mmCIF file of C-alpha atoms in Angstrom:
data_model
loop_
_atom_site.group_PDB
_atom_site.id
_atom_site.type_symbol
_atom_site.label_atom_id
_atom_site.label_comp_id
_atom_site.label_asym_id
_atom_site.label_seq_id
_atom_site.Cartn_x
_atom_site.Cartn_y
_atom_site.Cartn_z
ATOM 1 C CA UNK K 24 92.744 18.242 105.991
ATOM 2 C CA UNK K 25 94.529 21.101 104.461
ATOM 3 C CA UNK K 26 94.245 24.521 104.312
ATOM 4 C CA UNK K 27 93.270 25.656 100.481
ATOM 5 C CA UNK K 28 94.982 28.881 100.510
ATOM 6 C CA UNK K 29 98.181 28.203 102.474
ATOM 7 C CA UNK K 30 98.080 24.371 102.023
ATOM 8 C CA UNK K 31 99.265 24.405 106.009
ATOM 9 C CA UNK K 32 97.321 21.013 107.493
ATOM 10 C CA UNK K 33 94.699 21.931 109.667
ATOM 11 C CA UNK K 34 94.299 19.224 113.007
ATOM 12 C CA UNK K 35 91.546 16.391 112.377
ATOM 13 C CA UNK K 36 91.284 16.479 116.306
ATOM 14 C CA UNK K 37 88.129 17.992 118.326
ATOM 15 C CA UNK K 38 90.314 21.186 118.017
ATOM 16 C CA UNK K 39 89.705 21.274 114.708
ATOM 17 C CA UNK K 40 86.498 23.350 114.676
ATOM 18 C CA UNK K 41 88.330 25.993 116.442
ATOM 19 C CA UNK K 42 91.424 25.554 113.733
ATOM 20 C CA UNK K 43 90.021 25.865 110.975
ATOM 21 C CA UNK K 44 86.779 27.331 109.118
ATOM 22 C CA UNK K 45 85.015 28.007 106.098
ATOM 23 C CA UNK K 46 85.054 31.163 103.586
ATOM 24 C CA UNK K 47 82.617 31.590 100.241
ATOM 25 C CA UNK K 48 83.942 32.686 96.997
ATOM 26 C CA UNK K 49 81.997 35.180 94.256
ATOM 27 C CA UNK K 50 80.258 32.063 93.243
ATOM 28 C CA UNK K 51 78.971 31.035 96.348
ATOM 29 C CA UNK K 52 81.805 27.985 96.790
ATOM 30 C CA UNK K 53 82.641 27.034 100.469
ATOM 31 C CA UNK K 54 86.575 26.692 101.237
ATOM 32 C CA UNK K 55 87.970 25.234 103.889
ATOM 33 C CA UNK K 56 90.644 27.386 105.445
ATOM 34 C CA UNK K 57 92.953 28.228 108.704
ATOM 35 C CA UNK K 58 92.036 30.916 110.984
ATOM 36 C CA UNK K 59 95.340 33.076 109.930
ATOM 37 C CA UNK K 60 94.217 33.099 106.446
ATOM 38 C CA UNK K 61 90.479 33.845 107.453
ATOM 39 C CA UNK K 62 91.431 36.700 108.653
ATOM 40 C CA UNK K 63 93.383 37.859 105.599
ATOM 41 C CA UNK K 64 90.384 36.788 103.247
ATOM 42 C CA UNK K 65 88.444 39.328 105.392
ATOM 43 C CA UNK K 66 90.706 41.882 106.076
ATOM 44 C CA UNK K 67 90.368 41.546 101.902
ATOM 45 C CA UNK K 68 87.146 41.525 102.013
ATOM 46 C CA UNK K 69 86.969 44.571 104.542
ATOM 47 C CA UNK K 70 89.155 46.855 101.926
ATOM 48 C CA UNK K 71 87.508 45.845 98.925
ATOM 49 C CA UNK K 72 84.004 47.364 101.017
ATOM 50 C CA UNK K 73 86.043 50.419 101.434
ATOM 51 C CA UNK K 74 87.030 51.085 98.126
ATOM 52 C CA UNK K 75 83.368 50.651 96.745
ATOM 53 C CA UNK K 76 82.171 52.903 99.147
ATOM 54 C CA UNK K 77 85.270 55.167 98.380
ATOM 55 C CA UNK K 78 84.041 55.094 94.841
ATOM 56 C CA UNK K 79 80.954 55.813 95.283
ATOM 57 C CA UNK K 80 81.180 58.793 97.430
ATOM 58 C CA UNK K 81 83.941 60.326 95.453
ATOM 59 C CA UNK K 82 82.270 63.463 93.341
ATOM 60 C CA UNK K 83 81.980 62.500 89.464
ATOM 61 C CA UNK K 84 83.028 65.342 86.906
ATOM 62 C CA UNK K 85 82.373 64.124 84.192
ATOM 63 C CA UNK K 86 80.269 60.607 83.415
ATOM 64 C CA UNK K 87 81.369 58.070 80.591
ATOM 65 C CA UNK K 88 78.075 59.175 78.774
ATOM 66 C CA UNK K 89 79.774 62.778 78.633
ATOM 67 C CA UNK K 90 83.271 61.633 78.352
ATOM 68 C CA UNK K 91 82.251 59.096 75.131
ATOM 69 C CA UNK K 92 80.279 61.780 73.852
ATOM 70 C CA UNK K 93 83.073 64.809 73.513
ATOM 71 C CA UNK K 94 85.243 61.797 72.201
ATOM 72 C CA UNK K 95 82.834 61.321 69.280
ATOM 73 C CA UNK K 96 82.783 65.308 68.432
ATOM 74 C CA UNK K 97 86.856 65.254 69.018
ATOM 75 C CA UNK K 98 86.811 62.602 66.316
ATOM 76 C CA UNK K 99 85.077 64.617 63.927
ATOM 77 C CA UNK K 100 87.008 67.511 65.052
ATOM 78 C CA UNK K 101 90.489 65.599 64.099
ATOM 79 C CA UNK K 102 89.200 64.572 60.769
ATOM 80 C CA UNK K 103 88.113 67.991 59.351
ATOM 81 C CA UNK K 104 91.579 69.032 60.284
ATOM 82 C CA UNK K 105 93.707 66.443 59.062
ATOM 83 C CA UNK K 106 91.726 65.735 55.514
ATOM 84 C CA UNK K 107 94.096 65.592 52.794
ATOM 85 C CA UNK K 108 96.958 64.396 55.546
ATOM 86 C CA UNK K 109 97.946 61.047 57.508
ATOM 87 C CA UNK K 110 98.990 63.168 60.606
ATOM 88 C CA UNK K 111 101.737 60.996 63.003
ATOM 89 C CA UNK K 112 99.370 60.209 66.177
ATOM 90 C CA UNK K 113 101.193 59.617 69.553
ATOM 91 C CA UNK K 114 99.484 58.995 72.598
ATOM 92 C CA UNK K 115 101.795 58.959 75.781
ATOM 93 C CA UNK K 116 101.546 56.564 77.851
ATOM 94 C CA UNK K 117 100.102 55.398 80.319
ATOM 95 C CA UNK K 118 97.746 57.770 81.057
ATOM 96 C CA UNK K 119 96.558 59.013 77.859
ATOM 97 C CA UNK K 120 96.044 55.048 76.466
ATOM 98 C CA UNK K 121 92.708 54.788 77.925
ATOM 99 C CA UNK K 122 91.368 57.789 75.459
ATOM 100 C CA UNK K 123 93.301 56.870 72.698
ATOM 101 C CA UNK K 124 91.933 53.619 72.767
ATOM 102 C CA UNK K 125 88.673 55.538 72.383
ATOM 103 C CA UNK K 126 89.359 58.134 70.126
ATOM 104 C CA UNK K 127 91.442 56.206 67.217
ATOM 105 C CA UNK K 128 88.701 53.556 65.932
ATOM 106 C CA UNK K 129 86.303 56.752 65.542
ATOM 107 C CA UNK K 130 88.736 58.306 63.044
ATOM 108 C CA UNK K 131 88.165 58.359 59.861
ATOM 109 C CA UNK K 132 91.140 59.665 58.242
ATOM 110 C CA UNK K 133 94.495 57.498 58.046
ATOM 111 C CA UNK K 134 97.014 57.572 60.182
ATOM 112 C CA UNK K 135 100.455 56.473 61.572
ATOM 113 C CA UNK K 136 100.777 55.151 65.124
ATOM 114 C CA UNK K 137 102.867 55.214 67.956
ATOM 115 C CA UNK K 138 103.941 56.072 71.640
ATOM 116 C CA UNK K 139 105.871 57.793 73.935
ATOM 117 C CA UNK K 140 105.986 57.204 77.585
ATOM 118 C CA UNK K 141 106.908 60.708 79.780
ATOM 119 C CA UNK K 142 107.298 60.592 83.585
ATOM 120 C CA UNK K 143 106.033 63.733 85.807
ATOM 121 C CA UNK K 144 104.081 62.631 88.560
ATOM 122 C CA UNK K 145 104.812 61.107 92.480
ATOM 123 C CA UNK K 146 101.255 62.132 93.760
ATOM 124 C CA UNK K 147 99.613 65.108 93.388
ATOM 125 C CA UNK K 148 102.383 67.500 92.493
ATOM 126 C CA UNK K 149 104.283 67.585 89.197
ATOM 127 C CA UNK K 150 107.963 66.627 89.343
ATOM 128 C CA UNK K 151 110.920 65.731 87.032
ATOM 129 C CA UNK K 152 110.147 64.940 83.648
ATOM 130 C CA UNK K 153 111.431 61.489 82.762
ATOM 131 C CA UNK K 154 111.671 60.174 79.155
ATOM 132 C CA UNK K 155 110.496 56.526 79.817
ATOM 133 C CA UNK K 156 109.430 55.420 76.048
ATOM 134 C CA UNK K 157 110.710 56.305 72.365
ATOM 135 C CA UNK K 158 108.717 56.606 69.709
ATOM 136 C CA UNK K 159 109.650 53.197 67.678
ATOM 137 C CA UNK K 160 109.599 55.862 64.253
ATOM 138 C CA UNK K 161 110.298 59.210 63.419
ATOM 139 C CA UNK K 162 108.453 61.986 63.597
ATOM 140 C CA UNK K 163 110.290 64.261 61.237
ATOM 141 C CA UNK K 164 108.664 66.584 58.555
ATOM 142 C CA UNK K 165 105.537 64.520 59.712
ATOM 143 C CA UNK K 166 102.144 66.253 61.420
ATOM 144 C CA UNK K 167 102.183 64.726 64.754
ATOM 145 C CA UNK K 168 99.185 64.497 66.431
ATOM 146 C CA UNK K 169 99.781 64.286 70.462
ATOM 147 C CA UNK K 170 97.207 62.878 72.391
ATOM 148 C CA UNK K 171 97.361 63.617 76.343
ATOM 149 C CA UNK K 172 95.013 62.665 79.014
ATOM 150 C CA UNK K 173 95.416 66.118 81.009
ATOM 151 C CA UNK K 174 97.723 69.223 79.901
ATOM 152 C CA UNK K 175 97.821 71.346 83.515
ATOM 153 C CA UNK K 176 101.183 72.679 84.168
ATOM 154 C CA UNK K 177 102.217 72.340 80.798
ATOM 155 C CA UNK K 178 105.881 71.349 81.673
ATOM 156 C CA UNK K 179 105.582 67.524 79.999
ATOM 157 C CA UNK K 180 103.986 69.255 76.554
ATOM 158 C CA UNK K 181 107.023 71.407 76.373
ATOM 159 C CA UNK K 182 109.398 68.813 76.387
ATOM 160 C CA UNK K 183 107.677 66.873 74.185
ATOM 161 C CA UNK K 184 107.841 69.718 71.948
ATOM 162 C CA UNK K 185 111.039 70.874 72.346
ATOM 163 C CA UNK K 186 111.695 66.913 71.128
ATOM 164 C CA UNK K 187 109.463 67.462 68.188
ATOM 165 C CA UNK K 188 111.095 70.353 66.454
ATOM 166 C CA UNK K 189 111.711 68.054 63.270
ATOM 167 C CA UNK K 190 108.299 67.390 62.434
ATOM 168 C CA UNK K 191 106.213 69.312 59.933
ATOM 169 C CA UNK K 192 103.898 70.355 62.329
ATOM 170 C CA UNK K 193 102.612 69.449 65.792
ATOM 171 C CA UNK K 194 99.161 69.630 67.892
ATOM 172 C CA UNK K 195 97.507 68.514 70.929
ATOM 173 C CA UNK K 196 94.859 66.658 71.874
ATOM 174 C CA UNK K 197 94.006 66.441 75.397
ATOM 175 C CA UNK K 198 91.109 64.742 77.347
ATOM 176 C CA UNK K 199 91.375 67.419 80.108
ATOM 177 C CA UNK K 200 92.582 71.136 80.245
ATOM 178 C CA UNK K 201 93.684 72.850 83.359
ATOM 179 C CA UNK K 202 94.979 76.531 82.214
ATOM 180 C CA UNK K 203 94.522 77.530 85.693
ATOM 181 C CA UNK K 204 97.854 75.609 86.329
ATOM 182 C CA UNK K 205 99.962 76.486 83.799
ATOM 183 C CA UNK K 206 104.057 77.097 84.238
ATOM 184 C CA UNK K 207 104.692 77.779 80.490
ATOM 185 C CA UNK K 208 103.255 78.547 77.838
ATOM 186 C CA UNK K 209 101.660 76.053 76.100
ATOM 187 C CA UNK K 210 98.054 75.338 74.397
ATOM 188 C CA UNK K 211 96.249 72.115 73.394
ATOM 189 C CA UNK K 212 94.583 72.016 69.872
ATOM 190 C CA UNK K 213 91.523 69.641 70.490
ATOM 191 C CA UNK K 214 90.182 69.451 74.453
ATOM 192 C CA UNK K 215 88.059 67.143 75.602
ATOM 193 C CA UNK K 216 86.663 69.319 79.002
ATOM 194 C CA UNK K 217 88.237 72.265 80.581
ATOM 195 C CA UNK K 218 88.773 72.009 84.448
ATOM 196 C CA UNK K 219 87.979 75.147 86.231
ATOM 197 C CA UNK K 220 90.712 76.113 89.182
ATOM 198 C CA UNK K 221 93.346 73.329 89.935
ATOM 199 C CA UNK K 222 91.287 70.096 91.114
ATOM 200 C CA UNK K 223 93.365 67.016 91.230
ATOM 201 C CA UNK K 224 91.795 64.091 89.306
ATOM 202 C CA UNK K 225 91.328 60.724 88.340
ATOM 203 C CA UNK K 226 89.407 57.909 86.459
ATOM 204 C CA UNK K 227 89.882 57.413 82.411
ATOM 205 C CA UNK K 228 93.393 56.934 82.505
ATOM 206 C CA UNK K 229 94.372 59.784 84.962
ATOM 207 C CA UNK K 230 95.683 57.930 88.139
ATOM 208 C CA UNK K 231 96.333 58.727 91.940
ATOM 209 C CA UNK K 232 99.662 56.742 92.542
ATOM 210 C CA UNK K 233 99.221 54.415 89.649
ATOM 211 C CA UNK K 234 95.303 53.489 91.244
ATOM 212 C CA UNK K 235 91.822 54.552 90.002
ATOM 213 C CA UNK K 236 93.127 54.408 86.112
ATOM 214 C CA UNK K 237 90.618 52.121 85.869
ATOM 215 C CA UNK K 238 87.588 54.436 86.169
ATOM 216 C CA UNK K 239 85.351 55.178 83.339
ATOM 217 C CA UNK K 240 84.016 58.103 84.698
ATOM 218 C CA UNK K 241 86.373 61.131 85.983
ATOM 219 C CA UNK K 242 86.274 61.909 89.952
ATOM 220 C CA UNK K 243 87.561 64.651 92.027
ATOM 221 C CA UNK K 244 90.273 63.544 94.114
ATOM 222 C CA UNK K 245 89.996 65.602 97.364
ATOM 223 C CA UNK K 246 92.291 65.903 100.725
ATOM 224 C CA UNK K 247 90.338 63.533 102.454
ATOM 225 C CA UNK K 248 90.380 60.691 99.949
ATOM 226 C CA UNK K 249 93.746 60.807 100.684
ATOM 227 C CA UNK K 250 93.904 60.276 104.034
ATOM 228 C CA UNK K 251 91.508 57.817 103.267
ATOM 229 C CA UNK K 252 93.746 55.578 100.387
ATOM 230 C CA UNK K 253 96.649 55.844 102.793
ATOM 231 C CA UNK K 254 94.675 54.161 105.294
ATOM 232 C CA UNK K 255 93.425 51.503 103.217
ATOM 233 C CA UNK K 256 96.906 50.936 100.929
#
């Protein structure tokens, strides 16, 4: 008899009840397995707990009822502005993705497509801007469109700008506004919700160290959470 997740052979002695054992899957499916991978599968198990519960107690913002809703009226917003035009959308990547994804099939006026993919975060604070991604066309004497999950110190808008000075004209569309945490100077055409103060976020494409994209509602990320994530990652 083998172990299924290591494939390490597990005795067929009397000892064997106390060298092996078995774990359920989602679907209910018994496995037989080694002790030192039982206790992986649980310490697993354990984390996954945490995180739910992590989840759950973590204060919501902003639903995805509310979110899916201001998405609808930014839709509208970005059509009544750009009829007559095909304006030159970028969303930057990766955060910003999750919204786009959201925002483009409720368009109704053409458009051009691409991305851009600009660094700034390790954590909570902003850092070095790093220009990951090119846009695969050009943006000059075209109406870009820039579509941003959060504008907050504004530093990552600028350059973008500052790389934009070709183009016919350029706006913003952000998901989230912090003016509270502005560096520069620097304002957002179409925003989805404006965040009073300086919280730290995530959920719809906003991320803690690349985790909690995934949410599709957006959560206050507060000092204890991340005590909490260290312990658990």
């Amino acid at each position: 008899m083998k172990c299924e997740i290591c494939k390490n052979k597990i005795q067929e002695t009397f000892l064997k009840k106390f060298l092996g054992t078995h774990v359920k899957d989602e679907k209910g499916k018994k496995h037989l397995v080694c002790f030192e991978c039982q206790k992986k599968y649980d310490n697993v198990k354990e984390k996954m707990l945490e995180a739910l519960w992590l989840v759950l107690f973590m204060k919501t913002l902003y639903t995805q009822k509310q979110i899916e809703s201001r998405i609808k009226e930014l839709a509208k917003d970005i059509d009544k502005a750009y009829e007559g035009k095909i304006p030159y959308i970028i969303c930057t990547l990766i955060g910003a993705k999750k919204f786009c994804n959201k925002l483009l099939p409720l368009l109704n006026v053409a458009y051009e497509y691409d991305e851009i993919k600009l660094k700034s975060y390790g954590g909570t604070k902003a850092g070095e801007i790093l220009y990951e991604k090119e846009p695969l066309g050009s943006w000059k004497s075209k109406d870009v469109l820039l579509i941003e999950d959060i504008v907050d110190t504004g530093n990552t808008m600028v350059f973008a700008l500052e790389k934009m000075k070709s183009a016919n004209s350029v706006k913003i569309c952000t998901l989230l506004d912090k003016p509270e945490a502005r560096e520069v100077k620097v304002e957002a055409n179409f925003i989805g919700f404006v965040l009073e103060g300086k919280p730290f976020v995530v959920g719809y494409g906003l991320d803690y160290n690349e985790k909690f994209r995934e949410f599709d509602e957006i959560k206050l990320y507060e000092d204890w959470i991340d005590n909490f994530v260290k312990f658990l990652f």
